[in-house]
PDB file of C-alpha atoms and ligand atoms in Angstrom:
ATOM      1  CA  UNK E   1      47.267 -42.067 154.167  1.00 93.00           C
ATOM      2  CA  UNK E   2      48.288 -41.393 150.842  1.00 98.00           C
ATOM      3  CA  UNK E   3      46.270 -43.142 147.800  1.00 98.00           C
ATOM      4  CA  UNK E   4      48.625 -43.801 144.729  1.00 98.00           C
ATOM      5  CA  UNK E   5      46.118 -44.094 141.678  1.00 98.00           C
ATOM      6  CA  UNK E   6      47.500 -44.681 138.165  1.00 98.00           C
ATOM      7  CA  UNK E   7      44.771 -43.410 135.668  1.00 98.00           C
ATOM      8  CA  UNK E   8      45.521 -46.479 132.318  1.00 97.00           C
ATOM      9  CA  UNK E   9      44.260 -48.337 129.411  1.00 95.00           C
ATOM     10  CA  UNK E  10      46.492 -49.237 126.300  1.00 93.00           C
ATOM     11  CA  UNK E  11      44.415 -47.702 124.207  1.00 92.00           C
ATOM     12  CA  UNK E  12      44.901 -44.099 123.388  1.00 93.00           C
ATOM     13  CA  UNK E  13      42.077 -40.854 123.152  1.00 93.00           C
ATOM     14  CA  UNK E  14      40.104 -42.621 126.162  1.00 94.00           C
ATOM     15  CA  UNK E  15      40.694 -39.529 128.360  1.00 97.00           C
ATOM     16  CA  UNK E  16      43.463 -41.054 130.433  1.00 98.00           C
ATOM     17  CA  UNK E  17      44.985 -37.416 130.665  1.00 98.00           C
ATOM     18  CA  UNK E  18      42.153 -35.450 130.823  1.00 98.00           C
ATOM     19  CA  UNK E  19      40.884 -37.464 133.825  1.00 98.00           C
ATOM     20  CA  UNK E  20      44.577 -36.743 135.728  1.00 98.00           C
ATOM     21  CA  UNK E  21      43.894 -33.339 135.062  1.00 98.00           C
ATOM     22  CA  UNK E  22      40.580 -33.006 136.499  1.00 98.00           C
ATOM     23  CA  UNK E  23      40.297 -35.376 139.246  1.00 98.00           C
ATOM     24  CA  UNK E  24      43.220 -33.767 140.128  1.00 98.00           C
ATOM     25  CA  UNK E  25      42.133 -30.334 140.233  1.00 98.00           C
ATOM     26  CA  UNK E  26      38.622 -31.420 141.906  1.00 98.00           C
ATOM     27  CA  UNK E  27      40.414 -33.094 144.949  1.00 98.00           C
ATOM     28  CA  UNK E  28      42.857 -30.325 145.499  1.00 98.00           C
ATOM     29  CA  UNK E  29      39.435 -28.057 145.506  1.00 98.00           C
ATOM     30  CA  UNK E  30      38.243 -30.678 148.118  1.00 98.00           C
ATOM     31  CA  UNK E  31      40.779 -29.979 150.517  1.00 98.00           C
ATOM     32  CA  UNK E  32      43.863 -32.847 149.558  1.00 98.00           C
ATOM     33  CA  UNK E  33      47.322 -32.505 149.065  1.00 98.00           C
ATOM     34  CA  UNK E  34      47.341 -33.711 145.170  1.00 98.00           C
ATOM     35  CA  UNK E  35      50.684 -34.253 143.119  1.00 98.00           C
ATOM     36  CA  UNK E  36      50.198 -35.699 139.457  1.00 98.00           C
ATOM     37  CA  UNK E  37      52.444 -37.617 137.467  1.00 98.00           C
ATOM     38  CA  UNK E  38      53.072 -37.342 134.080  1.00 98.00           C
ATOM     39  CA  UNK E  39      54.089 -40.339 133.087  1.00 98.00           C
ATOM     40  CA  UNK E  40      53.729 -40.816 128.792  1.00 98.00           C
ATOM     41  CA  UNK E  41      56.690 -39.518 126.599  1.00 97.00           C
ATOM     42  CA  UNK E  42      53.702 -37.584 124.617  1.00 97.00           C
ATOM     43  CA  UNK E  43      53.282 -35.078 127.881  1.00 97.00           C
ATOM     44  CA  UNK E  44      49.568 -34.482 126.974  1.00 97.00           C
ATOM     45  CA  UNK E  45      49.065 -33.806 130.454  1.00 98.00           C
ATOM     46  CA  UNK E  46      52.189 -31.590 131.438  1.00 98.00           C
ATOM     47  CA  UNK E  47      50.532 -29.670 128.267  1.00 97.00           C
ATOM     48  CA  UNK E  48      47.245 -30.057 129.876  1.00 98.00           C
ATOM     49  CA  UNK E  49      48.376 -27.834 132.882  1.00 98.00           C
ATOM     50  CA  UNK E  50      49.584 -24.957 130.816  1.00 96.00           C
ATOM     51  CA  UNK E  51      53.444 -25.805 130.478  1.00 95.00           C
ATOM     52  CA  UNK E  52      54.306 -25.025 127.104  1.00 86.00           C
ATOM     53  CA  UNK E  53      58.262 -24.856 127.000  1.00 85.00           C
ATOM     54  CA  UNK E  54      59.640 -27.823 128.398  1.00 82.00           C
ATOM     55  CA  UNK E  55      63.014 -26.952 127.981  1.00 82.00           C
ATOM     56  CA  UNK E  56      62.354 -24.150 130.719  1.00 81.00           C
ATOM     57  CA  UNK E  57      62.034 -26.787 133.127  1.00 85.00           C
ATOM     58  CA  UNK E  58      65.379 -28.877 134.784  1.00 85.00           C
ATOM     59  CA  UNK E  59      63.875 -31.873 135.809  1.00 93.00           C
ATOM     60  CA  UNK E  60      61.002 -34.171 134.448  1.00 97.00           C
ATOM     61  CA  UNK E  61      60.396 -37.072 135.069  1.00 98.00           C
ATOM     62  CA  UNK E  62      62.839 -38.750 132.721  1.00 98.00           C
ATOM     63  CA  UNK E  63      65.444 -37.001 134.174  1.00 97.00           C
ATOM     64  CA  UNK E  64      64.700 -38.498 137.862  1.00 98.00           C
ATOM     65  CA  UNK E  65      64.076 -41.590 136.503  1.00 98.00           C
ATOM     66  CA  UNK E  66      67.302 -41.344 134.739  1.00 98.00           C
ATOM     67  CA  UNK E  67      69.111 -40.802 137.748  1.00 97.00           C
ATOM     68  CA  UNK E  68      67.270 -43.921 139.508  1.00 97.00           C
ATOM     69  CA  UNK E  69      68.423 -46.214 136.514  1.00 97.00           C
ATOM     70  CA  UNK E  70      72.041 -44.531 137.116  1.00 97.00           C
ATOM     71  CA  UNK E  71      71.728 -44.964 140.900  1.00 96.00           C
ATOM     72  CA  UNK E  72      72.629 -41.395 141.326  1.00 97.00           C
ATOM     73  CA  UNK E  73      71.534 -38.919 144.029  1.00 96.00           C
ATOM     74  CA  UNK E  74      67.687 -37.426 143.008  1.00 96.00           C
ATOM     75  CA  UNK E  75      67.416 -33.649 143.476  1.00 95.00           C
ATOM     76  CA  UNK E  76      65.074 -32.643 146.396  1.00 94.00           C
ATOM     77  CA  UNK E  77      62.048 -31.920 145.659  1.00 93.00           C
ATOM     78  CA  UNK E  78      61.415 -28.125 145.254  1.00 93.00           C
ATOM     79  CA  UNK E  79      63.626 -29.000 142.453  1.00 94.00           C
ATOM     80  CA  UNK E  80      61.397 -31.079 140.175  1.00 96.00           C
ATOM     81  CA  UNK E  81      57.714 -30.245 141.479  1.00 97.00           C
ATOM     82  CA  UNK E  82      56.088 -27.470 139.772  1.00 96.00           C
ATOM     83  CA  UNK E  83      53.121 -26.088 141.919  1.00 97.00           C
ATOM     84  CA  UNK E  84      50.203 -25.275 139.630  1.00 96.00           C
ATOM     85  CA  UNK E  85      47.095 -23.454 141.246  1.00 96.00           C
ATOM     86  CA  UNK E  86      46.824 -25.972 144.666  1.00 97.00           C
ATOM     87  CA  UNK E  87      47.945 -29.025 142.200  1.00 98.00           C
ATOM     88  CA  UNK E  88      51.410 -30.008 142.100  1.00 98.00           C
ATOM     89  CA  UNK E  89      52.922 -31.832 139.416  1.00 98.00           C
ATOM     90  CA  UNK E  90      56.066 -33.872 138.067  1.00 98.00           C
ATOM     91  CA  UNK E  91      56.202 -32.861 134.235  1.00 98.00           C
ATOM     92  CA  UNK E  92      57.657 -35.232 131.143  1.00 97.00           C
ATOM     93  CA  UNK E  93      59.563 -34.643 128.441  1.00 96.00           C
ATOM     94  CA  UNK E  94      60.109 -36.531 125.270  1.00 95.00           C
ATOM     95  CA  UNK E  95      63.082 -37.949 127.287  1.00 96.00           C
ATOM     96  CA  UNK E  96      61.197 -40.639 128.789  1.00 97.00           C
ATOM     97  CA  UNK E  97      60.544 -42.512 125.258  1.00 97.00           C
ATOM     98  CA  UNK E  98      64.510 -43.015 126.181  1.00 97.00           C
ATOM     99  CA  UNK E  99      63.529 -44.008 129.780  1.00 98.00           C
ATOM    100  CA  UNK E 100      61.116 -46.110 128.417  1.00 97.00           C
ATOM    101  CA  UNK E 101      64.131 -48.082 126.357  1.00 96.00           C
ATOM    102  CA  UNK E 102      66.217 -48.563 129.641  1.00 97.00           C
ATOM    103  CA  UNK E 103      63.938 -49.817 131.709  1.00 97.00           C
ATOM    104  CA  UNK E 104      63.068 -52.839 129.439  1.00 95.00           C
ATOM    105  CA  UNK E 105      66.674 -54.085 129.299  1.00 94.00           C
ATOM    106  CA  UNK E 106      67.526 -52.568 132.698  1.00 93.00           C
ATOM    107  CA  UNK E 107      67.157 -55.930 136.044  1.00 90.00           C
ATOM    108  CA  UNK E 108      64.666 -55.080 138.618  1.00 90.00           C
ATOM    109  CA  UNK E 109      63.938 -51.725 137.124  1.00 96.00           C
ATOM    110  CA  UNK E 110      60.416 -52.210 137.122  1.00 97.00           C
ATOM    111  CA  UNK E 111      60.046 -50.642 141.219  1.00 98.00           C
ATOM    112  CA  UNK E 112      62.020 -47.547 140.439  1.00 98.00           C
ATOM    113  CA  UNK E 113      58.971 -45.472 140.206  1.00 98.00           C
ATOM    114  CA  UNK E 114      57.689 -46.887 143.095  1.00 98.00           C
ATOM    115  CA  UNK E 115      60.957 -46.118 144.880  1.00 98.00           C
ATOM    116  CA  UNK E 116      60.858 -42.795 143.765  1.00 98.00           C
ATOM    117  CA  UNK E 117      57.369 -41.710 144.816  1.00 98.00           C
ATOM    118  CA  UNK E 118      57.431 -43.727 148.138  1.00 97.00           C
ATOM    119  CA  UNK E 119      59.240 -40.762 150.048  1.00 96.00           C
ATOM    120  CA  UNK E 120      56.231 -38.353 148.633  1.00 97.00           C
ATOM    121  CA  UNK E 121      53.809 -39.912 149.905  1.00 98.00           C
ATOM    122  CA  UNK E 122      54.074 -38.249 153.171  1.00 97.00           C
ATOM    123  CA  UNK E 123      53.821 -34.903 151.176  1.00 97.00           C
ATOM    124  CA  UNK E 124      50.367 -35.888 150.136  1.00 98.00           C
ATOM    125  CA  UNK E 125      46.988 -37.220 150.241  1.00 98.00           C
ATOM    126  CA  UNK E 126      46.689 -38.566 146.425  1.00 98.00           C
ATOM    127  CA  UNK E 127      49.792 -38.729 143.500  1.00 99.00           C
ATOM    128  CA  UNK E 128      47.782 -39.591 140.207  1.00 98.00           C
ATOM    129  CA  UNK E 129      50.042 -40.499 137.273  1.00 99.00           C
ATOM    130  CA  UNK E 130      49.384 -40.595 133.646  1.00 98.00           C
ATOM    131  CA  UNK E 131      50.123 -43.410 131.707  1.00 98.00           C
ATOM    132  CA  UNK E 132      50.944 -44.031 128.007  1.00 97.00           C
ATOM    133  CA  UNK E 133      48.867 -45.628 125.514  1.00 96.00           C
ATOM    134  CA  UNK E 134      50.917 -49.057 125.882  1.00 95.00           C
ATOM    135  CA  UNK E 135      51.305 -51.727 128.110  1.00 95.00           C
ATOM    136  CA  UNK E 136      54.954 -51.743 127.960  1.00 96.00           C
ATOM    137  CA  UNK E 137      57.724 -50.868 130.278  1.00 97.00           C
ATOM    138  CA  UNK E 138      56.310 -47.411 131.581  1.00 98.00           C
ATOM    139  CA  UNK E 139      53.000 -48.459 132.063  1.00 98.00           C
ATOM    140  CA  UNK E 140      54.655 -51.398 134.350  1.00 98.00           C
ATOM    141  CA  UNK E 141      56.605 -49.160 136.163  1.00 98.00           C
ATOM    142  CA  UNK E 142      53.779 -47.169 136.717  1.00 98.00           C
ATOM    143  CA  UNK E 143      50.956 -50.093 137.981  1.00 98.00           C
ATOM    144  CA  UNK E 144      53.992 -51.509 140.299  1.00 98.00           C
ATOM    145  CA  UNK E 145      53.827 -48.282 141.890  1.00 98.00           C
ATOM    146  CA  UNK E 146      50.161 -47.865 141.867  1.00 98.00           C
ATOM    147  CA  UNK E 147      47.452 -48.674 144.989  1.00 98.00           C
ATOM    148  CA  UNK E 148      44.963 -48.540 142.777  1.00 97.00           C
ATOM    149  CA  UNK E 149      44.309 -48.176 138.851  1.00 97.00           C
ATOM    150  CA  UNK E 150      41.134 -46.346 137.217  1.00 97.00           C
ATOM    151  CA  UNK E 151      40.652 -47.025 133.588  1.00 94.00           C
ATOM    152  CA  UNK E 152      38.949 -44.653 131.671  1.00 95.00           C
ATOM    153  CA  UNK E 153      36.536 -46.305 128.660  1.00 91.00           C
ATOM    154  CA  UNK E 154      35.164 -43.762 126.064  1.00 88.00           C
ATOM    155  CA  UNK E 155      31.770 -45.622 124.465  1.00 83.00           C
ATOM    156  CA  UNK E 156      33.059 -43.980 121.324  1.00 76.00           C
ATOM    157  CA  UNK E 157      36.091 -45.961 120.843  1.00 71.00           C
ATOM    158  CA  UNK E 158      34.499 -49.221 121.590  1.00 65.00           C
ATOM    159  CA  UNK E 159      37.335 -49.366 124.283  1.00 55.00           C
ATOM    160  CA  UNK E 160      35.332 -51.943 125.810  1.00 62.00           C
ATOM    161  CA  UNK E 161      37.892 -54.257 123.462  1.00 69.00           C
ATOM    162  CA  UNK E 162      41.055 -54.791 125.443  1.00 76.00           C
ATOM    163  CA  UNK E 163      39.910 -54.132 128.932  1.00 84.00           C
ATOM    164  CA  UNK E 164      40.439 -58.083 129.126  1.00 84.00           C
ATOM    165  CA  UNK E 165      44.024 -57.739 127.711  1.00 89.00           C
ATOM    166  CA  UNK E 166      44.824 -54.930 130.742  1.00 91.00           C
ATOM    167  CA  UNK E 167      42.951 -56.742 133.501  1.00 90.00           C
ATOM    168  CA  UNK E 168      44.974 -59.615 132.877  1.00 91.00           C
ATOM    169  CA  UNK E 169      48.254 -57.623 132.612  1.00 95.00           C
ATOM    170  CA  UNK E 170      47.158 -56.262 136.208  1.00 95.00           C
ATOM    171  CA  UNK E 171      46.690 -59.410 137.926  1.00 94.00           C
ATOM    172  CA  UNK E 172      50.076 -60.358 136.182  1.00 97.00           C
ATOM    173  CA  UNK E 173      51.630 -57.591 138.007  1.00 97.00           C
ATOM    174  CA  UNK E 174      49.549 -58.316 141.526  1.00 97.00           C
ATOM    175  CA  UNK E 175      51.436 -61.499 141.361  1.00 97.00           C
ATOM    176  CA  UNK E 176      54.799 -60.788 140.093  1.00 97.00           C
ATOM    177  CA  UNK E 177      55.452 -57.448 141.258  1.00 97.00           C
ATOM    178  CA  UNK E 178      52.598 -55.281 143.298  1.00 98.00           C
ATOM    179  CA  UNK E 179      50.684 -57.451 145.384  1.00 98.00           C
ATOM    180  CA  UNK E 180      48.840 -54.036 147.194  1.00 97.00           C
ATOM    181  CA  UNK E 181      47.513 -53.149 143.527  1.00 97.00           C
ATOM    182  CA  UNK E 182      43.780 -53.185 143.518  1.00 95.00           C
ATOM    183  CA  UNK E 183      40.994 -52.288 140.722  1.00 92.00           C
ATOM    184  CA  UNK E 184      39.660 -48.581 141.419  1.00 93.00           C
ATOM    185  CA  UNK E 185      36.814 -48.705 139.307  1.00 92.00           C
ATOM    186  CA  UNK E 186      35.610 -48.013 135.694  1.00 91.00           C
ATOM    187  CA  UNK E 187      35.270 -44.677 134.279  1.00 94.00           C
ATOM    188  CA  UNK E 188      33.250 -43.852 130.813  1.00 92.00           C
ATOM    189  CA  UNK E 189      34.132 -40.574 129.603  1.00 95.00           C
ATOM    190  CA  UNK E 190      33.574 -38.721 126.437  1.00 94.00           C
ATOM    191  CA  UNK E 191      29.720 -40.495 127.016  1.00 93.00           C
ATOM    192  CA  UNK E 192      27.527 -38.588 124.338  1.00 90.00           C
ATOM    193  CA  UNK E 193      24.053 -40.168 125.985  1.00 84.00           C
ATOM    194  CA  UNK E 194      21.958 -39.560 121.933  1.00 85.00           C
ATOM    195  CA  UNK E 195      24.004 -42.112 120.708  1.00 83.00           C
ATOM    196  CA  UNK E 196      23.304 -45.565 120.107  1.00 82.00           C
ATOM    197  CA  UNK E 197      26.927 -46.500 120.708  1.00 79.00           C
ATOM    198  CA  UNK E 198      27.147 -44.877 124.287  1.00 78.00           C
ATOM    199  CA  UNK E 199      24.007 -47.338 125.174  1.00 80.00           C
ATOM    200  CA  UNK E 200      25.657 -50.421 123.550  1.00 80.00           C
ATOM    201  CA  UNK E 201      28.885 -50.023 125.122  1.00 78.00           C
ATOM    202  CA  UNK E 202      27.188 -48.676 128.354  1.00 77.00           C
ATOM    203  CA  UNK E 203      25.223 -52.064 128.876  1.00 79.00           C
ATOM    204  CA  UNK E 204      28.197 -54.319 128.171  1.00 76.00           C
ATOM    205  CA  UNK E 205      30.562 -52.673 130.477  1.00 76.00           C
ATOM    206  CA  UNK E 206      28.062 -53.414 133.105  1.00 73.00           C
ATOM    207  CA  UNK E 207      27.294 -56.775 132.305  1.00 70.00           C
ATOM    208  CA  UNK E 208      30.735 -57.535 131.963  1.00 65.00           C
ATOM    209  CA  UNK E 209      32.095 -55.708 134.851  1.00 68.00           C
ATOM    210  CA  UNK E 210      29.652 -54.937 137.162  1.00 63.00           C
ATOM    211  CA  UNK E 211      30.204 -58.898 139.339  1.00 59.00           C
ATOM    212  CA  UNK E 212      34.214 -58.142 139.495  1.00 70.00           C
ATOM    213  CA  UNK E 213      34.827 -54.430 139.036  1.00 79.00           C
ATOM    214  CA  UNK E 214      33.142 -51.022 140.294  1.00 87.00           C
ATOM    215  CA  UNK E 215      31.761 -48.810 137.509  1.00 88.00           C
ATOM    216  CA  UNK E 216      31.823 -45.312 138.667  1.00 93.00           C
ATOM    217  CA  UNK E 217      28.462 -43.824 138.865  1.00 92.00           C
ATOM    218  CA  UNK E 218      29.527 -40.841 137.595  1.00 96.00           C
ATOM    219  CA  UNK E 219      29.908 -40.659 134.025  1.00 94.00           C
ATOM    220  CA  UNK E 220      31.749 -37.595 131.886  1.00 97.00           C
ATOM    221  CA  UNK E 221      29.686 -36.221 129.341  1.00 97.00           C
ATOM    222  CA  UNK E 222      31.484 -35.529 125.867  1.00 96.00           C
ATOM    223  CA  UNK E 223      31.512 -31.449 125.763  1.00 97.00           C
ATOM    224  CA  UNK E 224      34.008 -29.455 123.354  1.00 98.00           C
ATOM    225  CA  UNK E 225      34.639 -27.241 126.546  1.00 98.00           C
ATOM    226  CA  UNK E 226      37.079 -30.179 127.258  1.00 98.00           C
ATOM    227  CA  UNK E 227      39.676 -29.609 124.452  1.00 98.00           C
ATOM    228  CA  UNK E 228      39.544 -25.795 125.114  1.00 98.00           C
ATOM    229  CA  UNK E 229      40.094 -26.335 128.793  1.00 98.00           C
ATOM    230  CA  UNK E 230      42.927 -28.234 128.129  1.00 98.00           C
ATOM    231  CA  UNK E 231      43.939 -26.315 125.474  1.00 97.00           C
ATOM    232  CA  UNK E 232      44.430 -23.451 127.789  1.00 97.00           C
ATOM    233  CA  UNK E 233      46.054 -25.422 130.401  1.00 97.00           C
ATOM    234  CA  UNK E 234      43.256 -25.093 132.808  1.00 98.00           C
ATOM    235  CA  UNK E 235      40.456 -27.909 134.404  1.00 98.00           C
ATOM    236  CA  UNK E 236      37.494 -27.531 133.220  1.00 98.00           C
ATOM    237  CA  UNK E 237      35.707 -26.805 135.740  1.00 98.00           C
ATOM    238  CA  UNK E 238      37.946 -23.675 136.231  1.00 98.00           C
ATOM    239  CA  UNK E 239      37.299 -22.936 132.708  1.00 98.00           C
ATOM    240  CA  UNK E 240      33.955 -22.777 133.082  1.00 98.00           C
ATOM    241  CA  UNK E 241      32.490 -23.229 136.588  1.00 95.00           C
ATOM    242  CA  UNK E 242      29.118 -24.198 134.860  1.00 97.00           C
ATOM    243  CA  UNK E 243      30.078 -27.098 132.657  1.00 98.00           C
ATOM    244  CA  UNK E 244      28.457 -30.301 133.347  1.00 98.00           C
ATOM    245  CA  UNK E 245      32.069 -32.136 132.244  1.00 98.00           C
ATOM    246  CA  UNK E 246      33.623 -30.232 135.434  1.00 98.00           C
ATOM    247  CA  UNK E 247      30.669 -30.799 137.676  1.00 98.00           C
ATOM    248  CA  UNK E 248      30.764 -34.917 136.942  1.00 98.00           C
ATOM    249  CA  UNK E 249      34.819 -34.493 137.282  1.00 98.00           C
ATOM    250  CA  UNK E 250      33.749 -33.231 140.860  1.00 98.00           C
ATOM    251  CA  UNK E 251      31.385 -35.763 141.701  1.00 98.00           C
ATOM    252  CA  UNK E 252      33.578 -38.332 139.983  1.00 98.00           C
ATOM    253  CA  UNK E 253      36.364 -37.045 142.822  1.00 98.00           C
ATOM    254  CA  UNK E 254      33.616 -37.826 145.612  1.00 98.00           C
ATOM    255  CA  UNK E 255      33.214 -41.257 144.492  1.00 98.00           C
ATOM    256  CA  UNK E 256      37.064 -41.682 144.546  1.00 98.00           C
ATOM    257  CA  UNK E 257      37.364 -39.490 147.765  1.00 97.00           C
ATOM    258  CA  UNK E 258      34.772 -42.387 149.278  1.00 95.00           C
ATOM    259  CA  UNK E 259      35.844 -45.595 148.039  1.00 89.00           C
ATOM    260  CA  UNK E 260      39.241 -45.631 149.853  1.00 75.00           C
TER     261      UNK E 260
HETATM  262  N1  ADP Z 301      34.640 -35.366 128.108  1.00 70.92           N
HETATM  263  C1  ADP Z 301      35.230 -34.989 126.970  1.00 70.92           C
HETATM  264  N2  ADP Z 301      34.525 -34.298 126.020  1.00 70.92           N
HETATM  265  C2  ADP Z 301      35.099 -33.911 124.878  1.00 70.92           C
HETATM  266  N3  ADP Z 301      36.377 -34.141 124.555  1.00 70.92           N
HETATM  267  C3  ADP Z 301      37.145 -34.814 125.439  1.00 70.92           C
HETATM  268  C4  ADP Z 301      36.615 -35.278 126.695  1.00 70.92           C
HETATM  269  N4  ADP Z 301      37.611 -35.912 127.364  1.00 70.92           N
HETATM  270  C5  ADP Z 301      38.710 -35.843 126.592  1.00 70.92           C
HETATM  271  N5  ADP Z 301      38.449 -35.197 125.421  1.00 70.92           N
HETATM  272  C6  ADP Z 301      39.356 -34.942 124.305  1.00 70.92           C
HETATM  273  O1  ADP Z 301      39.667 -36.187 123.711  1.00 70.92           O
HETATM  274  C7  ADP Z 301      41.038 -36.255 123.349  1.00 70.92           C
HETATM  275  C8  ADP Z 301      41.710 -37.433 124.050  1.00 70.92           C
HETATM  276  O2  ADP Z 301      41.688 -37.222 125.454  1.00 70.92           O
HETATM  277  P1  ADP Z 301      42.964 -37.543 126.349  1.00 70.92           P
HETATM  278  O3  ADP Z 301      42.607 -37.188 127.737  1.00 70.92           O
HETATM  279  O4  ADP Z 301      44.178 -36.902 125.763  1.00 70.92           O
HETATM  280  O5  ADP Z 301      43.030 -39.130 126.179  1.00 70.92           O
HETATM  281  P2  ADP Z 301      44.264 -40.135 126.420  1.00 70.92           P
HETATM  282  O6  ADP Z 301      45.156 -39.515 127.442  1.00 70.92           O
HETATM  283  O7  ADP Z 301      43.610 -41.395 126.878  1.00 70.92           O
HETATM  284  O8  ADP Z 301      44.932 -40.299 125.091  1.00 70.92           O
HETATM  285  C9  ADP Z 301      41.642 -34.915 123.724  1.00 70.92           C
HETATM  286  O9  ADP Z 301      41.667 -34.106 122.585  1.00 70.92           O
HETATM  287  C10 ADP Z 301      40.674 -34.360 124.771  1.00 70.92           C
HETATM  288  O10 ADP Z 301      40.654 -32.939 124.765  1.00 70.92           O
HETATM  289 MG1   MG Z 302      47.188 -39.105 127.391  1.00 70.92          MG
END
């Protein structure tokens, strides 16, 4: 059955896309049928997987989305996924900052995502989308679509601020909108293990989390191989089969892979 996970947190440089890409890539190398969603008018992570020129590309994601707030007929598929090594993906454009203006004055646009992705999910075993540093309209669309939601935290940041304000927002939605959505878990990325901040922030995520919400055990450690990885479009594990950021990514994919 296919698992709909929508990788958020309203705050930005948490590693939201960098964990799309790599999970991503690390279940595809387990064996599923991935397809990620780009779903942020910034397109970090249609970058992320090597697409440079945009323009090359007829339809994004704001142009389906488009045609759902229009009513029209969607293209089939082969016409808006792009396969990329085993991963598949639905780019963005700069397009859906437009999308993101409809939908808020737009009635009952809020399941449109949802409606598009439903007739995937035979096609796969996992669609991940990206979110946008906001909890606005997009991000809406994008938890009343979602099974499950995995929020990255980077100790750095002291993201631990605001992980009430989205909780909240997601029961909101559980109620109103997606009663299937369910907490996947914590993630800390960018975790630099020297620092005093990664231990601060470490110990109250798990006091404050660990009763109501699962904290992956797998934690990414900060590495500049990261930003070159994605840099070149690639995971980083394919960048460099040795990196320990790749190798968590993997056993970060396990955890998901097991916690169905
Ligand atoms: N584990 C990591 N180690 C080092 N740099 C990282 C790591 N994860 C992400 N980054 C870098 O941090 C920045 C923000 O990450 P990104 O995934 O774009 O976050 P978000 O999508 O939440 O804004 C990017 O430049 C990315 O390359
Ligand atoms: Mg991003």
């Amino acid at each position: 059955m296919c698992r709909i996970i929508v990788v958020g947190s309203q705050k930005g440089g948490v590693g939201k896309s960098t964990t799309v890409r790599n999970l991503s890539y690390s279940l595809s190398e387990l064996g599923h049928r991935v397809l990620a969603v780009d779903f942020d008018p910034q397109f970090n992570l249609t970058t992320c997987f090597g697409i440079s020129d945009i323009t090359m590309i007829p339809n994004d994601i704001a142009s389906l989305m488009t045609a759902m707030l229009n009513d029209e007929e969607l293209p089939p598929s082969e016409q808006y996924i792009q396969h990329i090594g085993k991963v598949d993906l639905i780019p963005a454009s700069i397009q859906l900052s437009v999308v993101d203006a409809n939908l808020r004055i737009e009635m009952g646009s809020e399941h449109l995502l949802a409606n598009l992705l439903e007739p995937l999910r035979e096609q796969y075993d996992y669609i991940i989308i990206d979110t946008c540093p906001s909890l606005g309209s997009l991000t809406i669309s994008a938890l009343t679509a979602a099974d499950e939601v995995i929020i990255p935290v980077n100790p750095q940041l002291l993201a631990v601020m605001g992980l009430q304000e989205l909780t909240s927002t997601i029961l909101k939605i559980k109620r109103r909108l997606n009663p299937k959505i369910k907490f996947g878990g914590i993630l800390l990325t960018m975790c630099d293990k020297r620092t005093n901040l990664y231990k601060e922030i470490s110990t109250q995520v798990d006091s404050a989390y660990r009763s109501g919400m699962r904290i992956y055990d797998s934690q990414i450690p900060m590495t500049v191989k990261v930003g070159e990885a994605n840099y070149n479009g690639m995971a980083v594990a394919e960048y460099d089969k040795n990196n320990a950021a790749g190798i968590a990514y993997m056993n970060f994919a396990k955890e998901v892979e097991r916690y169905a």
